[in-house]
CSV table of N, CA, C and O in Angstrom, one decimal:
chain,number,residue,atom,x,y,z
L,284,MET,N,100.9,211.7,-45.8
L,284,MET,CA,100.6,210.6,-44.8
L,284,MET,C,101.4,211.0,-43.5
L,284,MET,O,102.6,211.2,-43.5
L,285,ALA,N,100.7,211.1,-42.4
L,285,ALA,CA,101.4,211.5,-41.2
L,285,ALA,C,101.4,210.3,-40.3
L,285,ALA,O,100.5,209.5,-40.2
L,286,LEU,N,102.6,210.1,-39.7
L,286,LEU,CA,102.8,209.0,-38.7
L,286,LEU,C,102.8,209.6,-37.3
L,286,LEU,O,103.4,210.7,-37.1
L,287,SER,N,102.1,209.0,-36.4
L,287,SER,CA,102.1,209.5,-35.0
L,287,SER,C,102.3,208.3,-34.1
L,287,SER,O,101.8,207.2,-34.4
L,288,PHE,N,103.0,208.5,-33.1
L,288,PHE,CA,103.2,207.4,-32.1
L,288,PHE,C,103.4,208.1,-30.7
L,288,PHE,O,103.8,209.2,-30.7
L,289,THR,N,103.0,207.4,-29.7
L,289,THR,CA,103.1,207.9,-28.4
L,289,THR,C,104.3,207.2,-27.7
L,289,THR,O,104.4,206.0,-27.7
L,290,VAL,N,105.2,208.0,-27.1
L,290,VAL,CA,106.3,207.4,-26.3
L,290,VAL,C,105.8,207.5,-24.9
L,290,VAL,O,105.6,208.6,-24.3
L,291,LEU,N,105.6,206.4,-24.2
L,291,LEU,CA,105.2,206.4,-22.8
L,291,LEU,C,106.4,206.7,-21.9
L,291,LEU,O,107.5,206.3,-22.3
L,292,ALA,N,106.1,207.2,-20.8
L,292,ALA,CA,107.1,207.5,-19.8
L,292,ALA,C,107.7,206.1,-19.3
L,292,ALA,O,107.0,205.1,-19.4
L,293,VAL,N,108.8,206.2,-18.7
L,293,VAL,CA,109.4,205.0,-18.1
L,293,VAL,C,109.1,205.1,-16.6
L,293,VAL,O,109.5,206.1,-15.9
L,294,ASP,N,108.4,204.1,-16.1
L,294,ASP,CA,108.1,204.0,-14.6
L,294,ASP,C,109.1,203.2,-13.9
L,294,ASP,O,109.6,202.1,-14.4
L,295,VAL,N,109.5,203.6,-12.7
L,295,VAL,CA,110.3,202.8,-11.8
L,295,VAL,C,109.3,201.9,-11.0
L,295,VAL,O,108.3,202.5,-10.5
L,296,ILE,N,109.5,200.6,-11.0
L,296,ILE,CA,108.6,199.7,-10.3
L,296,ILE,C,109.4,199.0,-9.2
L,296,ILE,O,110.6,198.8,-9.3
L,297,ALA,N,108.6,198.6,-8.1
L,297,ALA,CA,109.2,197.9,-7.0
L,297,ALA,C,108.3,196.8,-6.6
L,297,ALA,O,107.1,196.8,-6.8
L,298,HIS,N,108.8,195.7,-6.0
L,298,HIS,CA,108.0,194.6,-5.4
L,298,HIS,C,107.1,195.2,-4.3
L,298,HIS,O,107.4,196.2,-3.7
L,299,ALA,N,106.0,194.5,-4.2
L,299,ALA,CA,105.0,195.0,-3.2
L,299,ALA,C,105.5,195.1,-1.8
L,299,ALA,O,105.0,195.9,-1.0
L,300,SER,N,106.6,194.3,-1.4
L,300,SER,CA,107.2,194.4,-0.1
L,300,SER,C,108.0,195.7,0.2
L,300,SER,O,108.3,196.0,1.3
L,301,VAL,N,108.3,196.4,-0.9
L,301,VAL,CA,109.1,197.6,-0.7
L,301,VAL,C,108.2,198.7,-0.2
L,301,VAL,O,107.1,199.0,-0.9
L,302,LYS,N,108.5,199.3,0.9
L,302,LYS,CA,107.6,200.3,1.5
L,302,LYS,C,107.8,201.7,0.9
L,302,LYS,O,106.9,202.5,1.0
L,303,GLU,N,108.9,202.0,0.3
L,303,GLU,CA,109.1,203.3,-0.3
L,303,GLU,C,108.1,203.5,-1.5
L,303,GLU,O,108.0,202.7,-2.4
L,304,GLN,N,107.4,204.7,-1.4
L,304,GLN,CA,106.5,205.1,-2.4
L,304,GLN,C,107.1,206.2,-3.3
L,304,GLN,O,106.7,206.3,-4.5
L,305,THR,N,108.1,206.9,-2.8
L,305,THR,CA,108.9,207.9,-3.6
L,305,THR,C,110.3,207.7,-3.3
L,305,THR,O,110.8,207.3,-2.2
L,306,LEU,N,111.2,208.1,-4.3
L,306,LEU,CA,112.6,208.2,-4.1
L,306,LEU,C,113.1,209.5,-4.8
L,306,LEU,O,112.4,209.9,-5.7
L,307,THR,N,114.1,210.0,-4.3
L,307,THR,CA,114.7,211.2,-5.0
L,307,THR,C,115.5,210.6,-6.2
L,307,THR,O,115.9,209.5,-6.2
L,308,ALA,N,115.8,211.5,-7.1
L,308,ALA,CA,116.6,211.1,-8.3
L,308,ALA,C,118.0,210.6,-7.8
L,308,ALA,O,118.5,209.7,-8.4
L,309,SER,N,118.5,211.3,-6.8
L,309,SER,CA,119.9,210.9,-6.4
L,309,SER,C,119.8,209.5,-5.7
L,309,SER,O,120.7,208.7,-5.8
L,310,GLN,N,118.7,209.2,-4.9
L,310,GLN,CA,118.6,207.9,-4.3
L,310,GLN,C,118.5,206.8,-5.4
L,310,GLN,O,119.2,205.8,-5.3
L,311,LEU,N,117.7,207.1,-6.4
L,311,LEU,CA,117.6,206.1,-7.5
L,311,LEU,C,118.9,205.9,-8.2
L,311,LEU,O,119.3,204.7,-8.5
L,312,ARG,N,119.7,207.0,-8.4
L,312,ARG,CA,121.1,206.8,-9.0
L,312,ARG,C,122.0,206.0,-8.1
L,312,ARG,O,122.7,205.1,-8.6
L,313,ARG,N,121.9,206.2,-6.8
L,313,ARG,CA,122.7,205.4,-5.9
L,313,ARG,C,122.3,203.9,-5.9
L,313,ARG,O,123.2,203.0,-5.9
L,314,ILE,N,121.0,203.6,-6.1
L,314,ILE,CA,120.6,202.2,-6.1
L,314,ILE,C,121.1,201.6,-7.4
L,314,ILE,O,121.6,200.5,-7.4
L,315,TYR,N,121.0,202.3,-8.6
L,315,TYR,CA,121.4,201.7,-9.8
L,315,TYR,C,122.9,201.8,-10.1
L,315,TYR,O,123.4,201.0,-11.0
L,316,THR,N,123.6,202.5,-9.3
L,316,THR,CA,125.1,202.4,-9.4
L,316,THR,C,125.6,201.5,-8.3
L,316,THR,O,126.8,201.5,-8.0
L,317,MET,N,124.7,200.8,-7.6
L,317,MET,CA,125.0,199.8,-6.6
L,317,MET,C,125.7,200.4,-5.4
L,317,MET,O,126.5,199.7,-4.7
L,318,ARG,N,125.5,201.7,-5.1
L,318,ARG,CA,126.0,202.3,-3.9
L,318,ARG,C,125.0,202.2,-2.7
L,318,ARG,O,125.4,202.3,-1.5
L,319,GLN,N,123.7,202.1,-3.0
L,319,GLN,CA,122.7,201.9,-1.9
L,319,GLN,C,122.2,200.5,-2.1
L,319,GLN,O,121.6,200.1,-3.1
L,320,LEU,N,122.5,199.6,-1.1
L,320,LEU,CA,122.2,198.2,-1.2
L,320,LEU,C,121.0,197.7,-0.4
L,320,LEU,O,120.6,196.6,-0.5
L,321,ARG,N,120.5,198.7,0.4
L,321,ARG,CA,119.4,198.3,1.4
L,321,ARG,C,118.3,199.4,1.3
L,321,ARG,O,118.6,200.6,1.2
L,322,TRP,N,117.1,198.9,1.5
L,322,TRP,CA,115.9,199.8,1.7
L,322,TRP,C,116.0,200.4,3.1
L,322,TRP,O,116.7,200.0,3.9
L,323,SER,N,115.1,201.4,3.4
L,323,SER,CA,115.0,202.0,4.7
L,323,SER,C,114.7,201.0,5.8
L,323,SER,O,115.1,201.3,7.0
L,324,ASP,N,114.0,199.9,5.5
L,324,ASP,CA,113.8,198.9,6.5
L,324,ASP,C,114.9,197.9,6.7
L,324,ASP,O,114.7,196.8,7.3
L,325,ASN,N,116.0,198.1,6.0
L,325,ASN,CA,117.2,197.3,6.0
L,325,ASN,C,117.1,196.0,5.2
L,325,ASN,O,118.0,195.2,5.3
L,326,SER,N,116.0,195.9,4.4
L,326,SER,CA,115.9,194.7,3.5
L,326,SER,C,116.8,195.0,2.3
L,326,SER,O,117.1,196.1,1.9
L,327,THR,N,117.3,193.9,1.7
L,327,THR,CA,118.2,193.9,0.6
L,327,THR,C,117.5,194.4,-0.7
L,327,THR,O,116.4,193.9,-1.0
L,328,ILE,N,118.2,195.3,-1.5
L,328,ILE,CA,117.6,195.7,-2.7
L,328,ILE,C,118.2,194.8,-3.8
L,328,ILE,O,119.4,194.5,-3.9
L,329,THR,N,117.3,194.2,-4.7
L,329,THR,CA,117.7,193.5,-5.8
L,329,THR,C,117.4,194.3,-7.1
L,329,THR,O,116.2,194.6,-7.2
L,330,VAL,N,118.4,194.6,-7.9
L,330,VAL,CA,118.2,195.5,-9.0
L,330,VAL,C,118.1,194.6,-10.3
L,330,VAL,O,119.0,193.8,-10.5
L,331,PHE,N,117.1,194.9,-11.1
L,331,PHE,CA,116.9,194.2,-12.4
L,331,PHE,C,117.0,195.3,-13.5
L,331,PHE,O,116.4,196.4,-13.3
L,332,VAL,N,117.6,194.9,-14.6
L,332,VAL,CA,117.8,195.8,-15.7
L,332,VAL,C,117.6,195.0,-17.0
L,332,VAL,O,117.7,193.8,-17.0
L,333,LEU,N,117.4,195.7,-18.1
L,333,LEU,CA,117.4,195.1,-19.4
L,333,LEU,C,118.8,195.2,-20.0
L,333,LEU,O,119.6,196.0,-19.5
L,334,PRO,N,119.1,194.5,-21.1
L,334,PRO,CA,120.4,194.6,-21.7
L,334,PRO,C,120.7,196.1,-22.1
L,334,PRO,O,119.8,196.8,-22.5
L,335,SER,N,122.0,196.5,-22.1
L,335,SER,CA,122.4,197.8,-22.4
L,335,SER,C,121.8,198.4,-23.7
L,335,SER,O,121.5,199.5,-23.9
L,336,GLN,N,121.8,197.5,-24.7
L,336,GLN,CA,121.4,197.9,-26.1
L,336,GLN,C,119.9,198.0,-26.2
L,336,GLN,O,119.4,198.6,-27.2
L,337,HIS,N,119.1,197.6,-25.2
L,337,HIS,CA,117.6,197.7,-25.3
L,337,HIS,C,117.2,199.1,-25.3
L,337,HIS,O,117.6,199.9,-24.4
L,338,GLN,N,116.2,199.5,-26.1
L,338,GLN,CA,115.8,200.8,-26.2
L,338,GLN,C,115.2,201.3,-24.9
L,338,GLN,O,115.4,202.5,-24.5
L,339,LEU,N,114.4,200.5,-24.2
L,339,LEU,CA,113.9,200.9,-22.9
L,339,LEU,C,114.9,201.2,-21.9
L,339,LEU,O,114.9,202.1,-21.1
L,340,HIS,N,116.0,200.4,-21.8
L,340,HIS,CA,117.1,200.6,-20.9
L,340,HIS,C,117.8,201.9,-21.2
L,340,HIS,O,118.1,202.7,-20.3
L,341,GLN,N,118.0,202.2,-22.5
L,341,GLN,CA,118.7,203.4,-22.9
L,341,GLN,C,117.8,204.6,-22.5
L,341,GLN,O,118.4,205.6,-21.9
L,342,ARG,N,116.5,204.6,-22.7
L,342,ARG,CA,115.7,205.7,-22.2
L,342,ARG,C,115.7,205.8,-20.7
L,342,ARG,O,115.8,207.0,-20.2
L,343,PHE,N,115.6,204.7,-20.0
L,343,PHE,CA,115.6,204.8,-18.5
L,343,PHE,C,116.9,205.4,-18.0
L,343,PHE,O,116.9,206.3,-17.2
L,344,SER,N,118.1,205.0,-18.6
L,344,SER,CA,119.4,205.5,-18.2
L,344,SER,C,119.5,207.0,-18.4
L,344,SER,O,119.8,207.8,-17.5
L,345,LYS,N,119.1,207.4,-19.6
L,345,LYS,CA,119.3,208.8,-20.0
L,345,LYS,C,118.3,209.7,-19.4
L,345,LYS,O,118.6,210.8,-18.8
L,346,GLU,N,117.0,209.3,-19.5
L,346,GLU,CA,115.9,210.2,-19.0
L,346,GLU,C,115.7,210.2,-17.5
L,346,GLU,O,115.5,211.2,-16.9
L,347,THR,N,115.7,209.0,-16.9
L,347,THR,CA,115.4,208.9,-15.5
L,347,THR,C,116.7,209.0,-14.6
L,347,THR,O,116.7,209.8,-13.7
L,348,LEU,N,117.7,208.3,-14.9
L,348,LEU,CA,118.9,208.3,-14.1
L,348,LEU,C,119.8,209.5,-14.5
L,348,LEU,O,120.7,209.9,-13.8
L,349,GLN,N,119.7,209.9,-15.8
L,349,GLN,CA,120.5,211.0,-16.3
L,349,GLN,C,122.0,210.5,-16.4
L,349,GLN,O,122.9,211.3,-16.0
L,350,ILE,N,122.2,209.3,-16.7
L,350,ILE,CA,123.5,208.7,-16.9
L,350,ILE,C,123.5,207.9,-18.2
L,350,ILE,O,122.5,207.2,-18.5
L,351,PHE,N,124.5,208.0,-19.0
L,351,PHE,CA,124.5,207.2,-20.3
L,351,PHE,C,124.7,205.8,-20.0
L,351,PHE,O,125.4,205.4,-19.0
L,352,PRO,N,124.1,204.9,-20.7
L,352,PRO,CA,124.2,203.4,-20.5
L,352,PRO,C,125.6,202.9,-20.4
L,352,PRO,O,125.9,202.1,-19.6
L,353,TYR,N,126.5,203.5,-21.2
L,353,TYR,CA,127.9,203.0,-21.2
L,353,TYR,C,128.6,203.4,-19.8
L,353,TYR,O,129.4,202.7,-19.3
L,354,GLN,N,128.1,204.5,-19.2
L,354,GLN,CA,128.7,204.9,-17.9
L,354,GLN,C,128.2,203.9,-16.8
L,354,GLN,O,129.0,203.6,-16.0
L,355,LEU,N,126.9,203.5,-16.9
L,355,LEU,CA,126.4,202.5,-16.0
L,355,LEU,C,127.2,201.2,-16.1
L,355,LEU,O,127.6,200.6,-15.1
L,356,ASN,N,127.4,200.8,-17.3
L,356,ASN,CA,128.2,199.6,-17.6
L,356,ASN,C,129.6,199.6,-17.0
L,356,ASN,O,130.1,198.7,-16.4
L,357,ARG,N,130.3,200.8,-17.2
L,357,ARG,CA,131.6,200.9,-16.6
L,357,ARG,C,131.6,200.8,-15.1
L,357,ARG,O,132.4,200.1,-14.5
L,358,ILE,N,130.6,201.4,-14.4
L,358,ILE,CA,130.5,201.3,-13.0
L,358,ILE,C,130.3,199.9,-12.5
L,358,ILE,O,130.9,199.4,-11.6
L,359,TRP,N,129.4,199.2,-13.2
L,359,TRP,CA,129.1,197.8,-12.9
L,359,TRP,C,130.3,196.9,-13.1
L,359,TRP,O,130.6,196.0,-12.3
L,360,HIS,N,131.0,197.1,-14.2
L,360,HIS,CA,132.2,196.3,-14.5
L,360,HIS,C,133.3,196.5,-13.5
L,360,HIS,O,133.9,195.6,-13.0
L,361,LYS,N,133.4,197.8,-13.1
L,361,LYS,CA,134.5,198.1,-12.1
L,361,LYS,C,134.2,197.4,-10.8
L,361,LYS,O,135.0,196.8,-10.1
L,362,LEU,N,132.9,197.5,-10.3
L,362,LEU,CA,132.5,196.8,-9.1
L,362,LEU,C,132.7,195.3,-9.1
L,362,LEU,O,133.2,194.7,-8.2
L,363,THR,N,132.3,194.7,-10.2
L,363,THR,CA,132.4,193.3,-10.4
L,363,THR,C,133.8,192.8,-10.4
L,363,THR,O,134.2,191.9,-9.7
L,364,TYR,N,134.6,193.5,-11.3
L,364,TYR,CA,136.0,193.0,-11.4
L,364,TYR,C,136.9,193.3,-10.3
L,364,TYR,O,137.9,192.7,-10.0
L,365,SER,N,136.6,194.4,-9.5
L,365,SER,CA,137.4,194.7,-8.3
L,365,SER,C,137.0,193.8,-7.1
L,365,SER,O,137.6,193.8,-6.1
L,366,GLY,N,135.8,193.1,-7.2
L,366,GLY,CA,135.3,192.3,-6.1
L,366,GLY,C,134.6,193.1,-5.1
L,366,GLY,O,134.3,192.6,-4.0
L,367,LEU,N,134.4,194.4,-5.3
L,367,LEU,CA,133.7,195.2,-4.3
L,367,LEU,C,132.2,195.2,-4.4
L,367,LEU,O,131.6,195.8,-3.5
L,368,GLY,N,131.7,194.6,-5.4
L,368,GLY,CA,130.2,194.6,-5.5
L,368,GLY,C,129.8,193.7,-6.6
L,368,GLY,O,130.6,193.0,-7.3
L,369,VAL,N,128.5,193.7,-6.9
L,369,VAL,CA,127.9,192.9,-7.9
L,369,VAL,C,127.1,193.8,-8.9
L,369,VAL,O,126.6,194.9,-8.5
L,370,ALA,N,126.9,193.4,-10.1
L,370,ALA,CA,126.2,194.1,-11.1
L,370,ALA,C,124.7,193.8,-10.9
L,370,ALA,O,124.4,192.7,-10.3
L,371,PRO,N,123.8,194.6,-11.5
L,371,PRO,CA,122.4,194.2,-11.5
L,371,PRO,C,122.1,192.9,-12.2
L,371,PRO,O,123.0,192.5,-13.0
L,372,ILE,N,121.0,192.3,-12.0
L,372,ILE,CA,120.6,191.1,-12.8
L,372,ILE,C,120.0,191.6,-14.1
L,372,ILE,O,119.0,192.4,-14.1
L,373,ILE,N,120.5,191.0,-15.2
L,373,ILE,CA,120.0,191.4,-16.5
L,373,ILE,C,118.9,190.4,-17.0
L,373,ILE,O,119.2,189.2,-16.9
L,374,VAL,N,117.8,190.9,-17.4
L,374,VAL,CA,116.7,190.0,-18.0
L,374,VAL,C,116.5,190.5,-19.4
L,374,VAL,O,116.9,191.6,-19.8
L,375,GLN,N,116.0,189.6,-20.2
L,375,GLN,CA,116.0,189.9,-21.7
L,375,GLN,C,114.9,190.7,-22.2
L,375,GLN,O,115.0,191.4,-23.3
L,376,THR,N,113.7,190.7,-21.6
L,376,THR,CA,112.5,191.4,-22.1
L,376,THR,C,111.9,192.2,-21.0
L,376,THR,O,112.0,192.0,-19.8
L,377,PRO,N,111.2,193.3,-21.5
L,377,PRO,CA,110.4,194.1,-20.5
L,377,PRO,C,109.5,193.3,-19.6
L,377,PRO,O,109.4,193.5,-18.4
L,378,GLN,N,108.8,192.3,-20.2
L,378,GLN,CA,107.8,191.5,-19.5
L,378,GLN,C,108.6,190.6,-18.5
L,378,GLN,O,108.1,190.5,-17.3
L,379,ALA,N,109.7,190.1,-18.8
L,379,ALA,CA,110.6,189.3,-17.9
L,379,ALA,C,111.0,190.2,-16.7
L,379,ALA,O,111.1,189.7,-15.6
L,380,LEU,N,111.3,191.4,-17.0
L,380,LEU,CA,111.8,192.3,-15.9
L,380,LEU,C,110.6,192.6,-14.9
L,380,LEU,O,110.8,192.5,-13.7
L,381,ILE,N,109.4,192.8,-15.4
L,381,ILE,CA,108.3,193.0,-14.5
L,381,ILE,C,108.0,191.7,-13.7
L,381,ILE,O,107.8,191.8,-12.5
L,382,GLU,N,108.1,190.6,-14.4
L,382,GLU,CA,107.9,189.3,-13.7
L,382,GLU,C,109.0,189.1,-12.6
L,382,GLU,O,108.7,188.5,-11.5
L,383,ALA,N,110.2,189.4,-12.9
L,383,ALA,CA,111.3,189.3,-12.0
L,383,ALA,C,111.1,190.1,-10.7
L,383,ALA,O,111.3,189.7,-9.6
L,384,VAL,N,110.7,191.4,-11.0
L,384,VAL,CA,110.4,192.3,-9.8
L,384,VAL,C,109.3,191.7,-9.0
L,384,VAL,O,109.3,191.7,-7.8
L,385,ASN,N,108.2,191.3,-9.7
L,385,ASN,CA,107.1,190.7,-9.1
L,385,ASN,C,107.4,189.5,-8.2
L,385,ASN,O,106.8,189.4,-7.1
L,386,SER,N,108.3,188.7,-8.6
L,386,SER,CA,108.6,187.5,-7.8
L,386,SER,C,109.8,187.6,-6.9
L,386,SER,O,110.2,186.6,-6.2
L,387,THR,N,110.4,188.8,-6.7
L,387,THR,CA,111.6,188.9,-5.9
L,387,THR,C,111.4,190.0,-4.8
L,387,THR,O,111.4,191.2,-5.1
L,388,PRO,N,111.1,189.6,-3.6
L,388,PRO,CA,111.0,190.6,-2.5
L,388,PRO,C,112.2,191.6,-2.4
L,388,PRO,O,113.3,191.2,-2.6
L,389,GLY,N,111.9,192.9,-2.3
L,389,GLY,CA,112.9,193.9,-2.3
L,389,GLY,C,113.4,194.3,-3.6
L,389,GLY,O,114.4,195.1,-3.7
L,390,ALA,N,112.8,193.9,-4.7
L,390,ALA,CA,113.3,194.2,-6.0
L,390,ALA,C,112.9,195.5,-6.6
L,390,ALA,O,111.8,196.0,-6.2
L,391,ILE,N,113.7,196.1,-7.5
L,391,ILE,CA,113.4,197.3,-8.2
L,391,ILE,C,113.7,197.1,-9.6
L,391,ILE,O,114.6,196.3,-10.0
L,392,GLY,N,113.0,197.8,-10.5
L,392,GLY,CA,113.2,197.7,-11.9
L,392,GLY,C,112.5,198.8,-12.6
L,392,GLY,O,112.2,199.8,-11.9
L,393,TYR,N,112.2,198.7,-13.9
L,393,TYR,CA,111.5,199.8,-14.6
L,393,TYR,C,110.7,199.1,-15.7
L,393,TYR,O,110.9,198.0,-16.1
L,394,ALA,N,109.7,199.9,-16.1
L,394,ALA,CA,108.8,199.4,-17.1
L,394,ALA,C,108.3,200.6,-17.9
L,394,ALA,O,108.2,201.7,-17.4
L,395,GLU,N,107.8,200.4,-19.1
L,395,GLU,CA,107.2,201.4,-19.9
L,395,GLU,C,105.9,201.8,-19.2
L,395,GLU,O,105.2,200.9,-18.7
L,396,GLY,N,105.6,203.1,-19.1
L,396,GLY,CA,104.4,203.5,-18.5
L,396,GLY,C,103.2,202.7,-18.9
L,396,GLY,O,103.0,202.4,-20.0
L,397,ASP,N,102.3,202.4,-17.9
L,397,ASP,CA,101.1,201.6,-18.1
L,397,ASP,C,101.4,200.1,-18.4
L,397,ASP,O,100.4,199.4,-18.5
L,398,ALA,N,102.6,199.6,-18.4
L,398,ALA,CA,102.9,198.2,-18.6
L,398,ALA,C,102.3,197.3,-17.5
L,398,ALA,O,102.0,196.2,-17.7
L,399,VAL,N,102.3,197.9,-16.3
L,399,VAL,CA,101.9,197.1,-15.1
L,399,VAL,C,100.3,197.2,-15.0
L,399,VAL,O,99.7,196.2,-14.6
L,400,LYS,N,99.7,198.3,-15.3
L,400,LYS,CA,98.3,198.5,-15.1
L,400,LYS,C,97.5,197.5,-16.0
L,400,LYS,O,97.8,197.3,-17.1
L,401,GLY,N,96.6,196.8,-15.3
L,401,GLY,CA,95.8,195.9,-16.0
L,401,GLY,C,96.4,194.5,-16.3
L,401,GLY,O,95.8,193.7,-16.9
L,402,SER,N,97.7,194.4,-15.9
L,402,SER,CA,98.3,193.1,-16.1
L,402,SER,C,98.2,192.2,-14.8
L,402,SER,O,97.7,192.7,-13.8
L,403,GLU,N,98.6,191.0,-15.0
L,403,GLU,CA,98.5,190.1,-13.8
L,403,GLU,C,99.5,190.5,-12.7
L,403,GLU,O,99.4,190.0,-11.6
L,404,ASN,N,100.4,191.4,-13.0
L,404,ASN,CA,101.4,191.9,-12.0
L,404,ASN,C,100.9,193.1,-11.2
L,404,ASN,O,101.5,193.5,-10.3
L,405,GLU,N,99.7,193.7,-11.6
L,405,GLU,CA,99.2,194.8,-10.9
L,405,GLU,C,98.9,194.4,-9.5
L,405,GLU,O,98.3,193.4,-9.2
L,406,GLY,N,99.4,195.2,-8.5
L,406,GLY,CA,99.2,194.9,-7.1
L,406,GLY,C,100.4,194.1,-6.5
L,406,GLY,O,100.8,194.3,-5.4
L,407,ALA,N,101.1,193.3,-7.3
L,407,ALA,CA,102.3,192.6,-6.9
L,407,ALA,C,103.5,193.5,-7.0
L,407,ALA,O,104.5,193.3,-6.3
L,408,VAL,N,103.5,194.5,-7.9
L,408,VAL,CA,104.5,195.5,-8.0
L,408,VAL,C,103.8,196.9,-7.9
L,408,VAL,O,102.6,197.0,-8.2
L,409,HIS,N,104.5,197.9,-7.5
L,409,HIS,CA,103.9,199.2,-7.5
L,409,HIS,C,104.9,200.2,-8.2
L,409,HIS,O,106.1,200.0,-8.2
L,410,VAL,N,104.3,201.3,-8.7
L,410,VAL,CA,105.1,202.3,-9.3
L,410,VAL,C,105.7,203.2,-8.2
L,410,VAL,O,104.9,203.7,-7.3
L,411,VAL,N,107.0,203.5,-8.3
L,411,VAL,CA,107.6,204.4,-7.3
L,411,VAL,C,107.8,205.8,-8.0
L,411,VAL,O,108.3,205.9,-9.1
L,412,LYS,N,107.3,206.8,-7.3
L,412,LYS,CA,107.4,208.2,-7.8
L,412,LYS,C,108.9,208.6,-7.6
L,412,LYS,O,109.5,208.4,-6.6
L,413,ILE,N,109.4,209.3,-8.6
L,413,ILE,CA,110.7,209.9,-8.5
L,413,ILE,C,110.6,211.4,-8.4
L,413,ILE,O,110.1,212.1,-9.3
L,414,GLU,N,111.2,211.9,-7.3
L,414,GLU,CA,111.2,213.4,-7.1
L,414,GLU,C,112.5,213.9,-7.8
L,414,GLU,O,113.6,213.5,-7.5
L,415,LYS,N,112.3,214.9,-8.7
L,415,LYS,CA,113.4,215.5,-9.4
L,415,LYS,C,114.2,216.4,-8.5
L,415,LYS,O,113.8,217.0,-7.6
């Protein structure tokens, strides 16, 4: 008996108000380590993530950001406790993450590939290409 399953890619998604269609990998890392706080049009970036132990968050951290989830947590805790910044907003489910990005101008998040296509959020959020 053979088991097969498809692992979908992790897409970076942004609110429809975000003009950026592509980001470099280093720009994305700066956004998720809270060092880049504004888009090119000077609007505020709101970052949404899943809990650290969520499988999709771990895949996004390792595969897309190329940072271990515990390293991200350390960065966020340091910013928060030093008073120099804020951590991303944590939502509990992948669908809640998509809905949060959908309803927050300037927001960025991630979703499993094809999660946005065909959903009620298609058009309200768009996939941002990441240049390696």
